[in-house]
Coordinates of C-alpha atoms (C1' of nucleotides) in Angstrom, one line a residue:
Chain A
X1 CA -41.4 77.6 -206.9
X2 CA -40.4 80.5 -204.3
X3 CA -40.4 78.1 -201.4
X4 CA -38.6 74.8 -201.0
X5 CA -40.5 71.5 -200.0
X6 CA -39.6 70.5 -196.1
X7 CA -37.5 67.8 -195.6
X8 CA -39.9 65.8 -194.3
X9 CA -42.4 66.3 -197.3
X10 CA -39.3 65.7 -199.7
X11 CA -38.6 62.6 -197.6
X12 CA -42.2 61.1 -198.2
X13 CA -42.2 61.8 -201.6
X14 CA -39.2 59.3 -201.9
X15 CA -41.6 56.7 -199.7
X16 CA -44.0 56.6 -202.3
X17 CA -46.7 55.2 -201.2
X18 CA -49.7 55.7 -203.9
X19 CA -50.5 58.7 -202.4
X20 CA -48.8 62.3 -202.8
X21 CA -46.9 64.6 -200.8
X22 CA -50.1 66.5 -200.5
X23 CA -52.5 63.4 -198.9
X24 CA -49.7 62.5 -196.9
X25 CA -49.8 65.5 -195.0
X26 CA -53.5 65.7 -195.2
X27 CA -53.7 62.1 -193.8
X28 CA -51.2 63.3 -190.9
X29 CA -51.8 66.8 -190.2
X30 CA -55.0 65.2 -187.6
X31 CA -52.5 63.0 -185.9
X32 CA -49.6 65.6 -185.2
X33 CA -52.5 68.5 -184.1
X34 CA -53.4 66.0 -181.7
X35 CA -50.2 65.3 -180.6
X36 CA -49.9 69.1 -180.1
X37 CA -53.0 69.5 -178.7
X38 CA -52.3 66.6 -175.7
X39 CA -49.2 68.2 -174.8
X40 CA -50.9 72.1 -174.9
X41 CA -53.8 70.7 -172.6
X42 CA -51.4 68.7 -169.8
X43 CA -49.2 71.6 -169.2
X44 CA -52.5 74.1 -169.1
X45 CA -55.6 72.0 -168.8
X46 CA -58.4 72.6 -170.7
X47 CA -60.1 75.6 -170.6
X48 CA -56.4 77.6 -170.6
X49 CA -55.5 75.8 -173.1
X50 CA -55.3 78.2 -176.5
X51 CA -55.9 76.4 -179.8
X52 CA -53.6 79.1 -181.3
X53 CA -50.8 77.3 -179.4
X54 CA -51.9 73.8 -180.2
X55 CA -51.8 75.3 -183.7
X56 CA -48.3 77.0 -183.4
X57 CA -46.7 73.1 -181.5
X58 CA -48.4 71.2 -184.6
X59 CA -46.4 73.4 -187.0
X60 CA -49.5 75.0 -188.6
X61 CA -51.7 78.3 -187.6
X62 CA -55.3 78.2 -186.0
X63 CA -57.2 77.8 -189.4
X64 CA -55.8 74.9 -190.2
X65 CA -57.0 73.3 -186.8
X66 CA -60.7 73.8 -188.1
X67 CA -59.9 72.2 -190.8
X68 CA -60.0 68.8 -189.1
X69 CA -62.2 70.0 -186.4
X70 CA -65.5 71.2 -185.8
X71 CA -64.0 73.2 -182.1
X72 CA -61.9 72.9 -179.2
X73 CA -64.5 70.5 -177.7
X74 CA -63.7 68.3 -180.7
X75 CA -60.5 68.8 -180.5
X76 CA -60.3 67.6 -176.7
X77 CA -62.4 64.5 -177.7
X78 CA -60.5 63.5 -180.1
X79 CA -56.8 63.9 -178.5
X80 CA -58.1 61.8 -175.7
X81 CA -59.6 59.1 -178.0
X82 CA -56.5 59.1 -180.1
X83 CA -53.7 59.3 -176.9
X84 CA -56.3 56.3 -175.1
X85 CA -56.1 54.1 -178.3
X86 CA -52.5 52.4 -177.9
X87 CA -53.2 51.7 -174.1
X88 CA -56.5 49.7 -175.5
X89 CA -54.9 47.9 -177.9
X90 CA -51.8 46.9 -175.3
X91 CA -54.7 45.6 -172.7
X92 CA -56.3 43.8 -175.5
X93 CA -53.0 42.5 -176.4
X94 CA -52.1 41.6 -172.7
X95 CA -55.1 39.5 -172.8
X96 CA -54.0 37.3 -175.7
X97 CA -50.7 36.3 -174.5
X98 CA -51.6 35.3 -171.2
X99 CA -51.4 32.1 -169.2
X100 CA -49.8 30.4 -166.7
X101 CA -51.1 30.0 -162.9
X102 CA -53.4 32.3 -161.1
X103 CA -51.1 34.0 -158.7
X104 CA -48.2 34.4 -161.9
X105 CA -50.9 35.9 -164.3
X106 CA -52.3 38.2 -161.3
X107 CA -48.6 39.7 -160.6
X108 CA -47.8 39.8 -164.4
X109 CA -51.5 41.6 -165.0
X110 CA -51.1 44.2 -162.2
X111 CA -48.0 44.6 -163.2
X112 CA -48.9 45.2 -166.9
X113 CA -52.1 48.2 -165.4
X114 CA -49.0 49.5 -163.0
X115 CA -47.0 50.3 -165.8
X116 CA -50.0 52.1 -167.9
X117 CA -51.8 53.7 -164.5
X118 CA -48.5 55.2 -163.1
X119 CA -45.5 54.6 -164.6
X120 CA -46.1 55.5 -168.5
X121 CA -46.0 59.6 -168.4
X122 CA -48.7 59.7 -170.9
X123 CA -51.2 57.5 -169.5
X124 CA -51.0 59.5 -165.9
X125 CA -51.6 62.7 -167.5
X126 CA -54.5 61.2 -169.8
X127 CA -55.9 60.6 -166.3
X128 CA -55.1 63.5 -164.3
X129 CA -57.1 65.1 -167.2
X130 CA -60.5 62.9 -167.4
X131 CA -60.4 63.8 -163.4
X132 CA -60.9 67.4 -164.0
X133 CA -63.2 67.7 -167.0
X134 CA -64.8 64.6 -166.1
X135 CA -68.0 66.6 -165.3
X136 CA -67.6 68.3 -168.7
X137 CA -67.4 65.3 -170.6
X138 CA -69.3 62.4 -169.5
X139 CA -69.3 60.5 -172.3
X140 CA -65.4 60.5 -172.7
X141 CA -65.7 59.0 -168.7
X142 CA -67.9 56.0 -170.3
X143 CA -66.3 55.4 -173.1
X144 CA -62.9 54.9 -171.0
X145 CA -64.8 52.8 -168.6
X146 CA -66.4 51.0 -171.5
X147 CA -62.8 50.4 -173.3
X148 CA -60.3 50.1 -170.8
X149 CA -61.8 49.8 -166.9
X150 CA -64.5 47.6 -168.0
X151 CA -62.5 44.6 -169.5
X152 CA -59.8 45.0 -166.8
X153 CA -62.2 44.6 -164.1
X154 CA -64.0 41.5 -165.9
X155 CA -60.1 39.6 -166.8
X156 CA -59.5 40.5 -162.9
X157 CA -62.7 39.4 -161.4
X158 CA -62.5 35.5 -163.9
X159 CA -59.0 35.3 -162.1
X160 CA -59.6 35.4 -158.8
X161 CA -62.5 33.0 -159.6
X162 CA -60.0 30.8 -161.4
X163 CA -57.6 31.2 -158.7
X164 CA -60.7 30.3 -156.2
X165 CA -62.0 27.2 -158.6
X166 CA -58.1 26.0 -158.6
X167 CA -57.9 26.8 -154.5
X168 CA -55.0 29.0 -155.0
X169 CA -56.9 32.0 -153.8
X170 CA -59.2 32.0 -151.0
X171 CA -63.1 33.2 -151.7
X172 CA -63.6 36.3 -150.1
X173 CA -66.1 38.8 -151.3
X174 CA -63.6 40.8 -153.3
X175 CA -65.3 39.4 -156.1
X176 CA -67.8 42.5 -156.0
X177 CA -64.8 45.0 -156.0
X178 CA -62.1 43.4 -158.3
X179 CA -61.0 47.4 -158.8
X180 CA -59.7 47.3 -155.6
X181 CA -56.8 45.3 -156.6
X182 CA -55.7 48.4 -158.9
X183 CA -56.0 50.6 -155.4
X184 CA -52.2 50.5 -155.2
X185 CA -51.6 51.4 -159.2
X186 CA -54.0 53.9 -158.7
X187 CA -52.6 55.9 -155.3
X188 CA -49.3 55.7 -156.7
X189 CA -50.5 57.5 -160.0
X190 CA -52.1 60.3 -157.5
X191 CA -49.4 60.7 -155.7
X192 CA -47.2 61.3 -159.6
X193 CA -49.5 63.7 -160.3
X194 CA -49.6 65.7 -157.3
X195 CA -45.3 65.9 -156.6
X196 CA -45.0 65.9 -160.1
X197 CA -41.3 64.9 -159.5
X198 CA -40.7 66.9 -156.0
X199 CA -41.0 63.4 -153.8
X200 CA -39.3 60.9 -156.1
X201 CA -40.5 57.3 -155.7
X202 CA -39.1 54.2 -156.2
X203 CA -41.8 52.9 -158.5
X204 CA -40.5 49.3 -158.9
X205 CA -40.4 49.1 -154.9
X206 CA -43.7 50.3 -154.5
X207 CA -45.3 47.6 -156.8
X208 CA -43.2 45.0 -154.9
X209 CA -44.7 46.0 -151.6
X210 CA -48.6 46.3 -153.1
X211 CA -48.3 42.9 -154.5
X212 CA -46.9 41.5 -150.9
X213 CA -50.0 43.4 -149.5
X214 CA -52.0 41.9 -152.1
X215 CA -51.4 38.6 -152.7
X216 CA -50.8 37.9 -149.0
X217 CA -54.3 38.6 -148.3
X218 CA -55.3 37.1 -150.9
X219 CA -53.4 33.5 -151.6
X220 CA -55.2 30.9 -149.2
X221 CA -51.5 29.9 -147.2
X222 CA -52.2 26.1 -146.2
X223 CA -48.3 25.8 -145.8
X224 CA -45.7 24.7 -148.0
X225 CA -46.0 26.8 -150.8
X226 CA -44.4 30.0 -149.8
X227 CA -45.9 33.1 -151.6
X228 CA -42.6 35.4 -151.7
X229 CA -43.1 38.9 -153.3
X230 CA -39.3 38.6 -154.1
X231 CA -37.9 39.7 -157.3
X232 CA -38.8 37.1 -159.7
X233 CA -37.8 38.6 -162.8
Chain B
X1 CA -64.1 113.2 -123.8
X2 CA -67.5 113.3 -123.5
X3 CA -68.6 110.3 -125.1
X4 CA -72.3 109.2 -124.5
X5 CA -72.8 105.7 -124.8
X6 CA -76.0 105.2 -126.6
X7 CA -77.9 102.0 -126.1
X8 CA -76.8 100.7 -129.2
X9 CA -72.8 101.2 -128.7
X10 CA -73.2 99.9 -125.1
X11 CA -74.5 96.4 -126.6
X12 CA -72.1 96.2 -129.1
X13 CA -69.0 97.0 -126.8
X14 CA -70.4 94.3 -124.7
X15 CA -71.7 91.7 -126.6
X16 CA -68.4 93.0 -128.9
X17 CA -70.3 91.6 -132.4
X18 CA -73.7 91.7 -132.8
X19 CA -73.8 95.5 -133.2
X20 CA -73.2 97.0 -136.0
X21 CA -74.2 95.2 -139.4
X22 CA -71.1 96.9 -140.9
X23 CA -68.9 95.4 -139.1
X24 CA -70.5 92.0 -139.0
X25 CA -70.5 91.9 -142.8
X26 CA -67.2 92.7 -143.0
X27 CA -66.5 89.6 -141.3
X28 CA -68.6 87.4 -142.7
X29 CA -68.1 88.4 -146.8
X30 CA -64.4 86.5 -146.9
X31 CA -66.4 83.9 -146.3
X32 CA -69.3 83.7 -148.3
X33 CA -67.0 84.7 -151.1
X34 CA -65.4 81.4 -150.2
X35 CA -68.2 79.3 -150.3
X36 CA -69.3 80.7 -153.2
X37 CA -66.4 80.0 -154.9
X38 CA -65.7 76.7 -154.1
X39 CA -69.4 75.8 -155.8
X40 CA -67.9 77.9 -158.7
X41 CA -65.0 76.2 -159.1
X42 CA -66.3 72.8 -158.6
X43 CA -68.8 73.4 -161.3
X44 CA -65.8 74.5 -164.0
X45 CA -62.7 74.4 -163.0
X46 CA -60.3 77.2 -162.3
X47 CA -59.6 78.4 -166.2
X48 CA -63.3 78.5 -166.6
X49 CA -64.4 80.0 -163.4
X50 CA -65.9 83.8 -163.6
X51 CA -65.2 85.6 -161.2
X52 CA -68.1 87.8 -161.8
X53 CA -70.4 84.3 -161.2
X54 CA -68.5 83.5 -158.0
X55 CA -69.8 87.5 -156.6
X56 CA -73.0 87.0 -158.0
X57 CA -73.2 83.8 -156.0
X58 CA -72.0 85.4 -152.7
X59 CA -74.5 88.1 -153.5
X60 CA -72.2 90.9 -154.1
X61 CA -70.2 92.5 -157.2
X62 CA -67.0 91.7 -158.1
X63 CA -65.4 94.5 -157.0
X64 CA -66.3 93.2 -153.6
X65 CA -64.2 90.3 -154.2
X66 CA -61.2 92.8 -155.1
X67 CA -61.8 94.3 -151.3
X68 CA -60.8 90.8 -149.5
X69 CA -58.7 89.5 -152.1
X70 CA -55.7 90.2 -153.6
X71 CA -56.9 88.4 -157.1
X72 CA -58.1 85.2 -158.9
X73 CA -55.4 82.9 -157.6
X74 CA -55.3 83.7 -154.0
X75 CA -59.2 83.7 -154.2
X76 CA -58.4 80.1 -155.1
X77 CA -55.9 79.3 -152.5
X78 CA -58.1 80.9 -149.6
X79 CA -61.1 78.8 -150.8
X80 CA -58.8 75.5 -150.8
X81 CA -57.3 76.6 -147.6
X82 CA -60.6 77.0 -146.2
X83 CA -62.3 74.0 -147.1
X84 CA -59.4 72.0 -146.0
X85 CA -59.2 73.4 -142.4
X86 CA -62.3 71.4 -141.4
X87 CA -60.4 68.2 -142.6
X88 CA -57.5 69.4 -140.6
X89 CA -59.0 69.6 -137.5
X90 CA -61.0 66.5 -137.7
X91 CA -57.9 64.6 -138.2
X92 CA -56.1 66.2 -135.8
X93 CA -59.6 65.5 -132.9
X94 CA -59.3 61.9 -134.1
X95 CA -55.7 61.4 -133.4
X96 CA -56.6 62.6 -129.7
X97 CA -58.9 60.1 -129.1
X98 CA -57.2 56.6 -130.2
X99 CA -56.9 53.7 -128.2
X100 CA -57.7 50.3 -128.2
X101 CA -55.7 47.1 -130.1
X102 CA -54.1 48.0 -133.4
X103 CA -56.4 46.0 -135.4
X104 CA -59.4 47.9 -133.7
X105 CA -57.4 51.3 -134.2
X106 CA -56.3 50.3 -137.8
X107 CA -60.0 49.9 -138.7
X108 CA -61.1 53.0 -137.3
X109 CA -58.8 55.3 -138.6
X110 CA -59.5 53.8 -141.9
X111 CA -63.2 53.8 -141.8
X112 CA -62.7 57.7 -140.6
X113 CA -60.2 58.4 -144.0
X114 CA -62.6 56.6 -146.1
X115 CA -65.2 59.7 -145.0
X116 CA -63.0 62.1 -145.4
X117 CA -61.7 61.0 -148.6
X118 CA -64.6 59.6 -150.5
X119 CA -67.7 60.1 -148.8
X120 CA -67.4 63.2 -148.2
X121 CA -67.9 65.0 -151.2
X122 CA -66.7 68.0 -150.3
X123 CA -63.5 66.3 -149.7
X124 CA -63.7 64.7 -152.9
X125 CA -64.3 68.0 -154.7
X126 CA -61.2 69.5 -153.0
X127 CA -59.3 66.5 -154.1
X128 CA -60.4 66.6 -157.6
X129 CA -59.1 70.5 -158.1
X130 CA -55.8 69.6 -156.4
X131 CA -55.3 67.1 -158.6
X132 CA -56.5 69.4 -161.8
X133 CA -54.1 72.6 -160.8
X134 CA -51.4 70.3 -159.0
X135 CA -49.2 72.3 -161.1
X136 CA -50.1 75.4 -161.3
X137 CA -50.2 75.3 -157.3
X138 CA -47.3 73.2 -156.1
X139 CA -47.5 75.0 -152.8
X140 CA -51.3 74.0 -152.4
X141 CA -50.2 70.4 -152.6
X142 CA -47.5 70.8 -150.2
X143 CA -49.4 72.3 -147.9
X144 CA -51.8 69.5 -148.1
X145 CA -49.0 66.7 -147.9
X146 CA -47.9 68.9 -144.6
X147 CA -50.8 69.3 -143.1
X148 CA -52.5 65.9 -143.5
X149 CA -51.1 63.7 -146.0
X150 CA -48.1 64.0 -143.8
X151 CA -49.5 63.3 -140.7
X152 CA -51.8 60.3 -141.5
X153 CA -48.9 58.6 -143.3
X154 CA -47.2 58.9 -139.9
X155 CA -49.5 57.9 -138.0
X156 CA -50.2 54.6 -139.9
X157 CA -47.0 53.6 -139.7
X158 CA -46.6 54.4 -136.1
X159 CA -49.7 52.2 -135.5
X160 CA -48.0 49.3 -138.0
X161 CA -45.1 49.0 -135.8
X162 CA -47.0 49.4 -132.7
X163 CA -48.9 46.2 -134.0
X164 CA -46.0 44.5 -135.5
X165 CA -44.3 45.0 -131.8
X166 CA -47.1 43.7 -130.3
X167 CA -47.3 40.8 -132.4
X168 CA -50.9 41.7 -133.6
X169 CA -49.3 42.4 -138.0
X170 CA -47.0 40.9 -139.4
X171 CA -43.7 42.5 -140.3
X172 CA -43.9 43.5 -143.6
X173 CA -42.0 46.3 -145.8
X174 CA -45.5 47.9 -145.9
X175 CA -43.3 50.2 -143.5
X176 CA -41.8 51.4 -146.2
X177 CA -45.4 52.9 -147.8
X178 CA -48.0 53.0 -145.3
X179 CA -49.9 55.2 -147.8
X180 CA -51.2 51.8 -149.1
X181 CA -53.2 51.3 -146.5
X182 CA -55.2 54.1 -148.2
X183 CA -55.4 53.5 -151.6
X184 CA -58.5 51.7 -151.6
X185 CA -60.0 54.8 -150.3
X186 CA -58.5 56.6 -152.8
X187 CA -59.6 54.8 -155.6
X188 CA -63.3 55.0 -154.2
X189 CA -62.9 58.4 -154.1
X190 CA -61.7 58.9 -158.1
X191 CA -64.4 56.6 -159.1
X192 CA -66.7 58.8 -157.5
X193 CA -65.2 61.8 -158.9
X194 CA -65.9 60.1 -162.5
X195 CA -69.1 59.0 -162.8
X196 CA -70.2 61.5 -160.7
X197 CA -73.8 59.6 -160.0
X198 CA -73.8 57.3 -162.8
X199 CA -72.4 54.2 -161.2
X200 CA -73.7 54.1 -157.5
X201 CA -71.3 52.0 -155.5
X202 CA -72.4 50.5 -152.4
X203 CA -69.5 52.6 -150.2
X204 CA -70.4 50.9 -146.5
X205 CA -69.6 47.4 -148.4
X206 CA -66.7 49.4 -150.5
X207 CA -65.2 49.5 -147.4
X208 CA -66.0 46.4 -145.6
X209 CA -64.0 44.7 -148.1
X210 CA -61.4 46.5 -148.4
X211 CA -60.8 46.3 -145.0
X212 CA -61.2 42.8 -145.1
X213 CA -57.9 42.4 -148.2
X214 CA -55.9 44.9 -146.5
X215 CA -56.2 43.5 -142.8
X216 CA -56.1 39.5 -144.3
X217 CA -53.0 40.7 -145.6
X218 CA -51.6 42.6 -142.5
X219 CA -52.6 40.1 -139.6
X220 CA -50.8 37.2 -138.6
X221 CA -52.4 34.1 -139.3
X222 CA -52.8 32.1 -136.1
X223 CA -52.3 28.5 -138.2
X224 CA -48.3 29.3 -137.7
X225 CA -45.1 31.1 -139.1
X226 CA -46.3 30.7 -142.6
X227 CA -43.8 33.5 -144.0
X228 CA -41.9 36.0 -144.1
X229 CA -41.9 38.4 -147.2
X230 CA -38.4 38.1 -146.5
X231 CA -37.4 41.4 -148.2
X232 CA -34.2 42.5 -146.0
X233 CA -33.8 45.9 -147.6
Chain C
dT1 C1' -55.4 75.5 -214.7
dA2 C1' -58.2 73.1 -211.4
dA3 C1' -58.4 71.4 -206.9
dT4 C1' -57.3 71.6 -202.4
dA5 C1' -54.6 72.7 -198.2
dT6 C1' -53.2 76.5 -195.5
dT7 C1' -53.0 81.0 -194.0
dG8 C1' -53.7 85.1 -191.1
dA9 C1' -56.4 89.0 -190.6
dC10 C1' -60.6 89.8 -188.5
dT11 C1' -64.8 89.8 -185.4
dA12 C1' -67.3 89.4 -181.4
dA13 C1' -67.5 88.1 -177.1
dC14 C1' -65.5 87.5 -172.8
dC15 C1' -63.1 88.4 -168.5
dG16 C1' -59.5 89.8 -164.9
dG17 C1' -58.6 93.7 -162.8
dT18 C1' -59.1 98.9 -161.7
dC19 C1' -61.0 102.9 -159.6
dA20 C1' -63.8 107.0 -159.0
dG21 C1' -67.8 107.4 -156.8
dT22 C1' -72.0 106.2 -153.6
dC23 C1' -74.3 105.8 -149.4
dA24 C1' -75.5 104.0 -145.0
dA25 C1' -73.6 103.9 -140.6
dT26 C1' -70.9 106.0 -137.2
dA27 C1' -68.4 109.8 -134.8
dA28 C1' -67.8 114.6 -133.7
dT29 C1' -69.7 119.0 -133.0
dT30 C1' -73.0 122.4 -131.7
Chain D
dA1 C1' -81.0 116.3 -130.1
dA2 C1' -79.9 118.0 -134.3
dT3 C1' -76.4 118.9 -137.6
dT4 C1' -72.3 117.9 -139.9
dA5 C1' -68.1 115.3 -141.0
dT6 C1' -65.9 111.0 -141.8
dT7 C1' -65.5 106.5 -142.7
dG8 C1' -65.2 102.3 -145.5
dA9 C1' -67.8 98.6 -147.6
dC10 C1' -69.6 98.2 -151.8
dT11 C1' -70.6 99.3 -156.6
dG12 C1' -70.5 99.1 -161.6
dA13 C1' -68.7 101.1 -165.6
dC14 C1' -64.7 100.7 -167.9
dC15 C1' -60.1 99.2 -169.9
dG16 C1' -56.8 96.2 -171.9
dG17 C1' -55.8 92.0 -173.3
dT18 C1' -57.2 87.5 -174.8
dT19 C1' -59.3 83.9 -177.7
dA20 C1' -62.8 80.8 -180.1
dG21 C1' -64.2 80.7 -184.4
dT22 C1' -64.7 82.6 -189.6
dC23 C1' -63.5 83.3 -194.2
dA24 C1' -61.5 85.5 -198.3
dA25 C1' -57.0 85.3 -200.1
dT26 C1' -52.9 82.7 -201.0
dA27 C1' -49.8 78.8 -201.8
dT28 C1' -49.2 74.2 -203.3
dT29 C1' -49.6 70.4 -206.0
dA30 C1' -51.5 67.4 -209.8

DNA sequence: TAATATTGACTAACCGGTCAGTCAATAATT
DNA sequence: AATTATTGACTGACCGGTTAGTCAATATTA
């Protein structure tokens, strides 16, 4: 044996988990060309993008990459799939452990899609990227509106009729555009992606004063109960 | 110098264009180059763009292109810088002819944004490949941020203090990101860009209630006091 | 040794950019 | 007016470099 196991295959082998070194890597080498492969198509986009580089990040050489993929079409798919995975589970998560009033859940919610829309690195430039190719490929645009817009619209839209029911929020026809309450997420995210880091923000202000807009439109204000968009954490 | 003005040179030097077709085309190819890459582009992107498709398109070869521009990139720039002038201007007309309460102003200038930004789909297009190259063309994005961005910002929050003077909006630290006041017109817009035709939205009523939640949230409510958001910076 | 993962040289096509040359329109000359 | 010279917008073949995708050879492990 010329060559010397790396450390991380000699490290797995310790692991062992039924498998061997050698399934191991084959189980990972998908994941890690992804991984690659999303950080190869941010900094260039798509079409610069050259799978020779993706290869060459992931630690392997072109070949390899066909290996586990039919083409750079493929490839795309799947990095986009695979990087829009853990921000489906975390919304499907979010959904479990909520409760509490209409106007608590609403802030916590928004502020939940705030962090994944804009703040979270990852998540903007998963978007900045279904924006450009989104003509290229539609069904990647579906499935993300399927997975992720979709149910987010729906758990916003019950809210506010929740928050109607209970009189905490007064009916107004946003019910056809529940979206719009993401507006604010959303702008800030296009403004990140724009002045990638040339006009620095102050995120966590910036959701304080969408929610003031928000909510004070929204919250019916009889009197007493004062809707402050004051730190509350 | 004996020149003899022929009938031919007379019109020209008095009508100064409509001569000689030389000349007239000369004028005219920057242009049509333009326009023809901008459809170019829309259709795949900057990576993916042929140059030798954008000539077709303007009805020349690409050598032509190589006459007027310097190369790819700047043929990229021009045709952004193009396209945007048009916005510019309209902007800048509209700012000359405000008047009217703040409320009545507010709505205007957001119904006239809305256009630009989402109905427009030229606009939208624009937006969609600044977005895509933001970092490949930083100084695109400034110049957009300077030349409109910039402005409209400005002039919202001009017009929210104007109305918070006046007593027409509340005093909010919506000061602070007047931008806001925009983001549902934004996220029209990036839903449009993604499902290009798939999802028609209703935009007139888009609009009407999104006006309706911003300005609910921005006018004083006549019932009393209620609240200040009581955020003392 | 058998089975499989990986390599990297190779192909074929593509494309940005160049440039010597063409030709119609204009100007100068007779 | 007729002839010749000049201009310059436009062409299109070409070059050099690049890259998606292939596959026979090699390395690795069981």
């Amino acid at each position: 044996m010329p060559t010397h196991p790396s450390d991380e295959e000699r490290e797995t082998r310790d692991s062992g988990k039924a498998g061997a070194v050698r399934t191991r890597r084959k189980a990972e080498r998908p994941g890690e060309i992804l991984e690659a492969a999303f950080e190869e198509f941010v900094q260039k986009g798509y079409a610069a993008t050259r799978l020779e580089d993706v290869a060459a990040r992931a630690g392997v050489t072109k070949g390899t990459i066909y290996v586990y993929f039919e083409n750079k079409e493929q490839v795309f798919v799947a990095m986009v799939r695979e990087l829009s995975r853990p921000v489906h589970v975390q919304a499907e998560e979010f959904a479990e452990s909520s409760a509490s009033s209409t106007a608590e859940f609403l802030r916590a919610y928004l502020c939940f899609l705030y962090r994944i829309l804009a703040t979270d690195p990852r998540g903007r430039e998963i978007f900045r990227l279904l924006i450009a190719e989104a003509n290229r490929f539609p069904e990647l645009i579906d499935e993300h509106h399927q997975n992720f817009m979709g149910p987010v619209v729906r758990r916003l839209r019950q809210s506010l009729e929740d928050g109607a029911e209970r009189g905490e929020i007064r009916r107004s026809s946003i019910l056809e555009f529940p979206e719009l309450l993401l507006s604010p997420a959303l702008s800030l995210n296009i403004s990140m992606l724009l002045f990638s880091d040339r006009r620095p923000i102050d995120m966590e202000r910036h959701f304080e004063i969408a929610v003031d807009l928000l909510l004070n439109g929204l919250l019916q204000r009889p009197a007493g109960k004062a809707d402050q968009p004051g730190q509350s954490s």
